Amino acid sequence: MTDLFKRLFKVAFAEWKLFYTDPAAVLLLVVAGVLYAFYYPTPYMKQTATDVPVAVVDLDHTVMSRELTQMSAAAQQIDVRYVFSDIREAEQAMAEEKIYGFMVIPKDMEKTLRNGGKTNVNVFTHGAYVMLHGNIGTAFTTCALTVGATTKVKRIALGKKVPAAKAIAMRDPIPISVQTMYNNTGSYSNYVVPSVLVLILQQTLVIGICILGGARAHRKFRKLQRDSSVENELMPYRYFGRSLAYFLHYCSFILFYHFVVYNVFEFPRRGEILPMVAFAIVFLFSVINFGMVLSQVFLRRETSMQLFLYMSIPILFLSNFSWPTELIPAWMKGFSCLLPSTFAIPAWLAIEQRGADIYDAASLLLPLAMQAVFYLLLGLVLTNLRDGSKLKTGDM
Amino acid sequence: MFIDFIRAIRKIYISHNIVLWLVLLILPVVTSVFMVNFFSAEIIQHVPIGLLKQDRSQLADKVEMALRADPVLEVAVECHDRSECEHAVIRGDLQAFIVLPYDMERRALRLETPVIPVYSSGQNYLTNTFAVKEIRSVISAIGADLFTKQMDDPIHVELKSVSNNSGNYQGFLGLGLVTALFHLAGILAAVYLFSFPFRDHRVREFLQAAGGSRVVLGAATVLPLVVIQWLSMVAVYAYARRALTPMTFDEFVVVSAGQLAMILACSGAGAAFVGITGNMRMSSSVAGVIAGPAFAFAGQTFPVMAMPLVVRGFAFLLPLTHVLKVQSTMLLGSVGKAHAWESIAILLCMALFWHLLASKLLFLRWKVAIEKEADWEAREKLHLKDKLKNIADAVYSDLSIRKAVASEIAKRKLHKGGKND
């Protein structure tokens, strides 16, 4: 038994040493995990986009239209930079990206409203910017609807001959109150970055394993150590020993993200110890075995990097972090089940961002655990086959 | 010279190199089409919400029916208590839940304005925003029917996204993602094409095919790359754009010119990375670090103006930022054309800079690599000679041993034969 552990740790230690001595491995398994964690969130340091430059096209030029303009100027999300009298001026300003949207106050708005009629206020946003569309739309709509609500209250009060307070209640008898449970500030970084951090862990780990040849014996790039006993241990020792090295190394990354990155960027840390530990074990085993399987496919060390770089964007979107799973085509949903991140990102968000306890987390971790077992079996079989094959192996 | 150029292209591109074609064409096209189809539902629908009905009145039933009939929302769970809904939100099964409070109808009819709490997760920013907006409009419509059914809202707001009226996500994100993937592809393919001769020690072979001219070799490497990627990008972009307002010919020309300038700039950058680092592994890593998260910096999801100053500077250096600007201004029709050309000019300047830098560095690298390869070949020959000599010695000694053994055996036989006689 002691001999078993001795041999296992010997393999693990030899592999761990490689993380810091092989230049490609250092870049991927040490530098990338740290660098990306600080580099990726920097665009979102301000967290929300406020004071978005917009314009108002006032075709009415009345007291009411000026009130509406002033109300819009006071909104936090937008900054009314221009007031135009012609819609073409606003279009030109939008093409020059001086503004990202504008509201058109129609001619005779006040007159129509005072005569008991109804009017349309159009809000135009730039078609290419998804986030600005929402911000500008919400700000202008709220202002216009407030003016509309005031008018409606007056009409009710006059029409039904009731006091103003009653008229207000009659206009909106069942008001809603929105409570945001998590991400109260609507921070964009809080929404995107935690998911990306899990993806960074997965991608660097998988590419790192592929670059180091997984559990292969007799790796060509090891030159002097190619024929050493540690390098050519029995397959199970090689497989589990190297997996152990990756596991311990990436546990330190999870701790680093939890204690350092989350602190620096002020993300909420609601993760309890037990579900966090369970997540680390299940997620890392799933990704490591996934990497061990893939590493048997490549003939050259850098090929995995070239191919996986393309995959990062689709893999991130497949994890259901922004687009509801129900709207994804069925075949894509099926394909996504092969990727650890599909289950790991929602689990991480539930545990770390929303404070899920072990009972809530269990249902999210179960598919990840099943994946880990599946890839473990496949990895062992493929490594065994690779050991016996006489395939040309590039620099592996 | 033309024949050398063609010969070099054949040597580089027409070979059994599946990784080259994966990096150059197959993966960018496949992943781009994948992303476009990912948003095939076009708009957000069926956002899962929960409902806690504490009030069992007609009004509550009416609210429930309206919520169930709304295409954006899907009442996935009807909770028995608040904790059940809360845990479903924690697990991510629900994006929001609504509590219809006790005596809601009675209090509403008495004009006591009972507040309906809506608990939104907030974690999934975009989906939650949609869901909350929809819940608000459904409930206020039901509320308005109670006392002011005949009275329309005096102001109606129409929110229009220019050239993307329906808020189609294929238009919002799909187009940007296609461009981002080709931005990455331009750099990665150039890295691969310029670095694999160094990796396989075949610089001399390629240079020979190019008639010994480094200019011809450079052109033969970069031109097919640019043409293949540009054409495939234009095709995929047109496929992704089909859901939006059709482009005029002028708009098509401007957008395609922007995309060509981007591919030129990216291929130059990729070649320069190889020139700087000198090997495939390092240059691929640099390309990955810069181009991998480029979409986050380019301003399509989170606006550049809201980024810190240093990041804005970095975003300006990315070709992706400028080509996205070209594409977005062209979404506005002909008014954006003049400004699109400004971005194209910036892209062309970038392309010129990167290609000049790359040629300077690669010419040096190729020169050094040729000398090294010649040196290796000479050493290999020397090794071969030594090896042959060793083998010959071994064979000779083996033969002499065999000869000695054979003569010994013959001697013994002779000796035995003599004894027998």
PDB file of C-alpha atoms in Angstrom, chain B residues 16-176:
ATOM      1  CA  HIS B  16      -1.563  16.647 -46.266  1.00  0.00           C
ATOM      2  CA  ASN B  17      -1.899  19.169 -43.475  1.00  0.00           C
ATOM      3  CA  ILE B  18      -5.356  18.866 -41.963  1.00  0.00           C
ATOM      4  CA  VAL B  19      -4.546  21.231 -39.075  1.00  0.00           C
ATOM      5  CA  LEU B  20      -3.771  24.023 -41.546  1.00  0.00           C
ATOM      6  CA  TRP B  21      -7.191  23.739 -43.177  1.00  0.00           C
ATOM      7  CA  LEU B  22      -8.881  23.381 -39.807  1.00  0.00           C
ATOM      8  CA  VAL B  23      -7.305  26.583 -38.555  1.00  0.00           C
ATOM      9  CA  LEU B  24      -7.621  28.452 -41.829  1.00  0.00           C
ATOM     10  CA  LEU B  25     -11.102  27.605 -43.003  1.00  0.00           C
ATOM     11  CA  ILE B  26     -13.050  24.784 -41.381  1.00  0.00           C
ATOM     12  CA  LEU B  27     -13.118  25.934 -37.749  1.00  0.00           C
ATOM     13  CA  PRO B  28     -13.831  29.631 -38.368  1.00  0.00           C
ATOM     14  CA  VAL B  29     -16.694  28.793 -40.707  1.00  0.00           C
ATOM     15  CA  VAL B  30     -18.123  25.989 -38.569  1.00  0.00           C
ATOM     16  CA  THR B  31     -17.951  27.912 -35.276  1.00  0.00           C
ATOM     17  CA  SER B  32     -19.395  31.061 -36.899  1.00  0.00           C
ATOM     18  CA  VAL B  33     -22.332  29.199 -38.408  1.00  0.00           C
ATOM     19  CA  PHE B  34     -22.753  27.447 -35.064  1.00  0.00           C
ATOM     20  CA  MET B  35     -23.004  30.783 -33.261  1.00  0.00           C
ATOM     21  CA  VAL B  36     -25.459  32.196 -35.781  1.00  0.00           C
ATOM     22  CA  ASN B  37     -27.679  29.133 -35.376  1.00  0.00           C
ATOM     23  CA  PHE B  38     -27.303  29.296 -31.624  1.00  0.00           C
ATOM     24  CA  PHE B  39     -29.466  32.434 -31.718  1.00  0.00           C
ATOM     25  CA  SER B  40     -31.925  30.920 -34.182  1.00  0.00           C
ATOM     26  CA  ALA B  41     -34.786  31.614 -31.753  1.00  0.00           C
ATOM     27  CA  GLU B  42     -33.911  35.277 -32.471  1.00  0.00           C
ATOM     28  CA  ILE B  43     -35.639  36.795 -29.433  1.00  0.00           C
ATOM     29  CA  ILE B  44     -35.747  35.833 -25.789  1.00  0.00           C
ATOM     30  CA  GLN B  45     -38.791  33.704 -24.977  1.00  0.00           C
ATOM     31  CA  HIS B  46     -39.932  31.221 -22.349  1.00  0.00           C
ATOM     32  CA  VAL B  47     -38.022  32.790 -19.462  1.00  0.00           C
ATOM     33  CA  PRO B  48     -38.816  30.463 -16.540  1.00  0.00           C
ATOM     34  CA  ILE B  49     -40.593  32.196 -13.662  1.00  0.00           C
ATOM     35  CA  GLY B  50     -42.350  30.990 -10.541  1.00  0.00           C
ATOM     36  CA  LEU B  51     -45.702  31.974  -9.109  1.00  0.00           C
ATOM     37  CA  LEU B  52     -46.784  31.947  -5.493  1.00  0.00           C
ATOM     38  CA  LYS B  53     -50.557  32.395  -5.346  1.00  0.00           C
ATOM     39  CA  GLN B  54     -51.484  33.397  -1.819  1.00  0.00           C
ATOM     40  CA  ASP B  55     -54.671  34.980  -3.119  1.00  0.00           C
ATOM     41  CA  ARG B  56     -57.169  32.559  -4.648  1.00  0.00           C
ATOM     42  CA  SER B  57     -59.386  35.148  -6.297  1.00  0.00           C
ATOM     43  CA  GLN B  58     -60.560  35.776  -9.861  1.00  0.00           C
ATOM     44  CA  LEU B  59     -58.065  38.585 -10.217  1.00  0.00           C
ATOM     45  CA  ALA B  60     -55.224  36.251  -9.219  1.00  0.00           C
ATOM     46  CA  ASP B  61     -56.436  33.686 -11.767  1.00  0.00           C
ATOM     47  CA  LYS B  62     -56.565  36.403 -14.387  1.00  0.00           C
ATOM     48  CA  VAL B  63     -52.979  37.445 -13.618  1.00  0.00           C
ATOM     49  CA  GLU B  64     -51.859  33.830 -13.779  1.00  0.00           C
ATOM     50  CA  MET B  65     -53.566  33.239 -17.111  1.00  0.00           C
ATOM     51  CA  ALA B  66     -52.070  36.406 -18.582  1.00  0.00           C
ATOM     52  CA  LEU B  67     -48.606  35.365 -17.410  1.00  0.00           C
ATOM     53  CA  ARG B  68     -49.040  31.880 -18.866  1.00  0.00           C
ATOM     54  CA  ALA B  69     -50.238  33.336 -22.175  1.00  0.00           C
ATOM     55  CA  ASP B  70     -47.229  35.623 -22.515  1.00  0.00           C
ATOM     56  CA  PRO B  71     -44.654  34.227 -24.996  1.00  0.00           C
ATOM     57  CA  VAL B  72     -41.672  35.802 -23.224  1.00  0.00           C
ATOM     58  CA  LEU B  73     -42.519  34.200 -19.884  1.00  0.00           C
ATOM     59  CA  GLU B  74     -43.056  30.625 -18.859  1.00  0.00           C
ATOM     60  CA  VAL B  75     -44.605  29.858 -15.507  1.00  0.00           C
ATOM     61  CA  ALA B  76     -42.403  26.855 -14.770  1.00  0.00           C
ATOM     62  CA  VAL B  77     -43.263  26.371 -11.096  1.00  0.00           C
ATOM     63  CA  GLU B  78     -46.278  27.193  -8.983  1.00  0.00           C
ATOM     64  CA  CYS B  79     -44.752  27.306  -5.523  1.00  0.00           C
ATOM     65  CA  HIS B  80     -46.431  26.349  -2.273  1.00  0.00           C
ATOM     66  CA  ASP B  81     -44.357  28.726  -0.211  1.00  0.00           C
ATOM     67  CA  ARG B  82     -41.783  31.456  -0.693  1.00  0.00           C
ATOM     68  CA  SER B  83     -38.854  29.199   0.259  1.00  0.00           C
ATOM     69  CA  GLU B  84     -39.652  26.778  -2.569  1.00  0.00           C
ATOM     70  CA  CYS B  85     -39.432  29.590  -5.113  1.00  0.00           C
ATOM     71  CA  GLU B  86     -36.299  31.013  -3.492  1.00  0.00           C
ATOM     72  CA  HIS B  87     -34.477  27.696  -3.740  1.00  0.00           C
ATOM     73  CA  ALA B  88     -35.533  27.312  -7.354  1.00  0.00           C
ATOM     74  CA  VAL B  89     -33.996  30.731  -8.064  1.00  0.00           C
ATOM     75  CA  ILE B  90     -30.822  29.725  -6.219  1.00  0.00           C
ATOM     76  CA  ARG B  91     -30.552  26.555  -8.311  1.00  0.00           C
ATOM     77  CA  GLY B  92     -31.092  28.619 -11.452  1.00  0.00           C
ATOM     78  CA  ASP B  93     -34.360  26.875 -12.344  1.00  0.00           C
ATOM     79  CA  LEU B  94     -36.224  30.207 -12.166  1.00  0.00           C
ATOM     80  CA  GLN B  95     -35.181  33.689 -13.190  1.00  0.00           C
ATOM     81  CA  ALA B  96     -37.845  35.401 -11.104  1.00  0.00           C
ATOM     82  CA  PHE B  97     -40.931  34.719  -9.040  1.00  0.00           C
ATOM     83  CA  ILE B  98     -44.093  36.644  -8.330  1.00  0.00           C
ATOM     84  CA  VAL B  99     -46.064  36.642  -5.106  1.00  0.00           C
ATOM     85  CA  LEU B 100     -49.778  37.391  -5.485  1.00  0.00           C
ATOM     86  CA  PRO B 101     -50.479  38.516  -1.884  1.00  0.00           C
ATOM     87  CA  TYR B 102     -53.404  37.533   0.353  1.00  0.00           C
ATOM     88  CA  ASP B 103     -56.557  39.586  -0.279  1.00  0.00           C
ATOM     89  CA  MET B 104     -55.067  41.068  -3.407  1.00  0.00           C
ATOM     90  CA  GLU B 105     -58.380  41.348  -5.245  1.00  0.00           C
ATOM     91  CA  ARG B 106     -60.311  42.659  -2.230  1.00  0.00           C
ATOM     92  CA  ARG B 107     -57.705  45.321  -1.482  1.00  0.00           C
ATOM     93  CA  ALA B 108     -57.362  46.290  -5.139  1.00  0.00           C
ATOM     94  CA  LEU B 109     -61.123  46.804  -5.429  1.00  0.00           C
ATOM     95  CA  ARG B 110     -61.039  48.938  -2.288  1.00  0.00           C
ATOM     96  CA  LEU B 111     -58.301  51.000  -3.964  1.00  0.00           C
ATOM     97  CA  GLU B 112     -55.775  50.046  -1.256  1.00  0.00           C
ATOM     98  CA  THR B 113     -53.175  49.311  -3.995  1.00  0.00           C
ATOM     99  CA  PRO B 114     -51.800  45.980  -2.772  1.00  0.00           C
ATOM    100  CA  VAL B 115     -48.189  45.740  -3.903  1.00  0.00           C
ATOM    101  CA  ILE B 116     -47.203  42.635  -5.853  1.00  0.00           C
ATOM    102  CA  PRO B 117     -43.619  41.706  -4.993  1.00  0.00           C
ATOM    103  CA  VAL B 118     -41.560  40.418  -7.911  1.00  0.00           C
ATOM    104  CA  TYR B 119     -38.302  38.758  -6.885  1.00  0.00           C
ATOM    105  CA  SER B 120     -35.803  38.725  -9.709  1.00  0.00           C
ATOM    106  CA  SER B 121     -32.555  36.780  -9.589  1.00  0.00           C
ATOM    107  CA  GLY B 122     -30.603  39.614 -11.255  1.00  0.00           C
ATOM    108  CA  GLN B 123     -27.678  37.288 -11.929  1.00  0.00           C
ATOM    109  CA  ASN B 124     -28.563  36.806 -15.572  1.00  0.00           C
ATOM    110  CA  TYR B 125     -28.704  40.484 -16.443  1.00  0.00           C
ATOM    111  CA  LEU B 126     -30.232  40.388 -19.927  1.00  0.00           C
ATOM    112  CA  THR B 127     -32.804  37.666 -19.357  1.00  0.00           C
ATOM    113  CA  ASN B 128     -33.857  39.189 -16.045  1.00  0.00           C
ATOM    114  CA  THR B 129     -34.310  42.616 -17.586  1.00  0.00           C
ATOM    115  CA  PHE B 130     -36.582  41.134 -20.250  1.00  0.00           C
ATOM    116  CA  ALA B 131     -38.527  39.084 -17.742  1.00  0.00           C
ATOM    117  CA  VAL B 132     -39.124  41.961 -15.329  1.00  0.00           C
ATOM    118  CA  LYS B 133     -40.176  44.295 -18.139  1.00  0.00           C
ATOM    119  CA  GLU B 134     -42.651  41.727 -19.387  1.00  0.00           C
ATOM    120  CA  ILE B 135     -44.044  40.968 -15.912  1.00  0.00           C
ATOM    121  CA  ARG B 136     -44.532  44.697 -15.343  1.00  0.00           C
ATOM    122  CA  SER B 137     -46.428  45.161 -18.598  1.00  0.00           C
ATOM    123  CA  VAL B 138     -48.628  42.065 -18.063  1.00  0.00           C
ATOM    124  CA  ILE B 139     -49.614  43.027 -14.514  1.00  0.00           C
ATOM    125  CA  SER B 140     -50.187  46.715 -15.260  1.00  0.00           C
ATOM    126  CA  ALA B 141     -52.401  45.750 -18.212  1.00  0.00           C
ATOM    127  CA  ILE B 142     -54.532  43.567 -15.930  1.00  0.00           C
ATOM    128  CA  GLY B 143     -54.616  46.337 -13.325  1.00  0.00           C
ATOM    129  CA  ALA B 144     -55.644  48.939 -15.880  1.00  0.00           C
ATOM    130  CA  ASP B 145     -58.609  46.767 -16.854  1.00  0.00           C
ATOM    131  CA  LEU B 146     -60.035  46.973 -13.329  1.00  0.00           C
ATOM    132  CA  PHE B 147     -61.136  50.654 -13.315  1.00  0.00           C
ATOM    133  CA  THR B 148     -60.068  52.285 -16.554  1.00  0.00           C
ATOM    134  CA  LYS B 149     -60.795  49.655 -19.183  1.00  0.00           C
ATOM    135  CA  GLN B 150     -62.190  52.204 -21.660  1.00  0.00           C
ATOM    136  CA  MET B 151     -59.371  54.637 -21.096  1.00  0.00           C
ATOM    137  CA  ASP B 152     -56.230  54.199 -23.198  1.00  0.00           C
ATOM    138  CA  ASP B 153     -52.805  55.290 -22.050  1.00  0.00           C
ATOM    139  CA  PRO B 154     -52.291  58.850 -23.313  1.00  0.00           C
ATOM    140  CA  ILE B 155     -48.674  58.197 -24.316  1.00  0.00           C
ATOM    141  CA  HIS B 156     -47.610  55.093 -26.114  1.00  0.00           C
ATOM    142  CA  VAL B 157     -43.853  54.487 -26.387  1.00  0.00           C
ATOM    143  CA  GLU B 158     -42.437  52.595 -29.318  1.00  0.00           C
ATOM    144  CA  LEU B 159     -38.903  51.351 -28.857  1.00  0.00           C
ATOM    145  CA  LYS B 160     -37.110  50.764 -32.140  1.00  0.00           C
ATOM    146  CA  SER B 161     -33.654  49.403 -32.635  1.00  0.00           C
ATOM    147  CA  VAL B 162     -32.434  50.885 -35.918  1.00  0.00           C
ATOM    148  CA  SER B 163     -32.183  48.191 -38.631  1.00  0.00           C
ATOM    149  CA  ASN B 164     -32.982  45.548 -36.007  1.00  0.00           C
ATOM    150  CA  ASN B 165     -36.594  46.344 -35.244  1.00  0.00           C
ATOM    151  CA  SER B 166     -37.513  43.118 -33.549  1.00  0.00           C
ATOM    152  CA  GLY B 167     -34.456  43.130 -31.258  1.00  0.00           C
ATOM    153  CA  ASN B 168     -33.219  40.039 -33.029  1.00  0.00           C
ATOM    154  CA  TYR B 169     -30.234  38.514 -31.217  1.00  0.00           C
ATOM    155  CA  GLN B 170     -28.795  37.113 -34.420  1.00  0.00           C
ATOM    156  CA  GLY B 171     -28.437  40.769 -35.371  1.00  0.00           C
ATOM    157  CA  PHE B 172     -27.313  42.027 -31.977  1.00  0.00           C
ATOM    158  CA  LEU B 173     -24.782  39.378 -31.094  1.00  0.00           C
ATOM    159  CA  GLY B 174     -24.558  36.894 -33.979  1.00  0.00           C
ATOM    160  CA  LEU B 175     -22.967  39.345 -36.410  1.00  0.00           C
ATOM    161  CA  GLY B 176     -20.465  40.551 -33.839  1.00  0.00           C
TER     162      GLY B 176
END
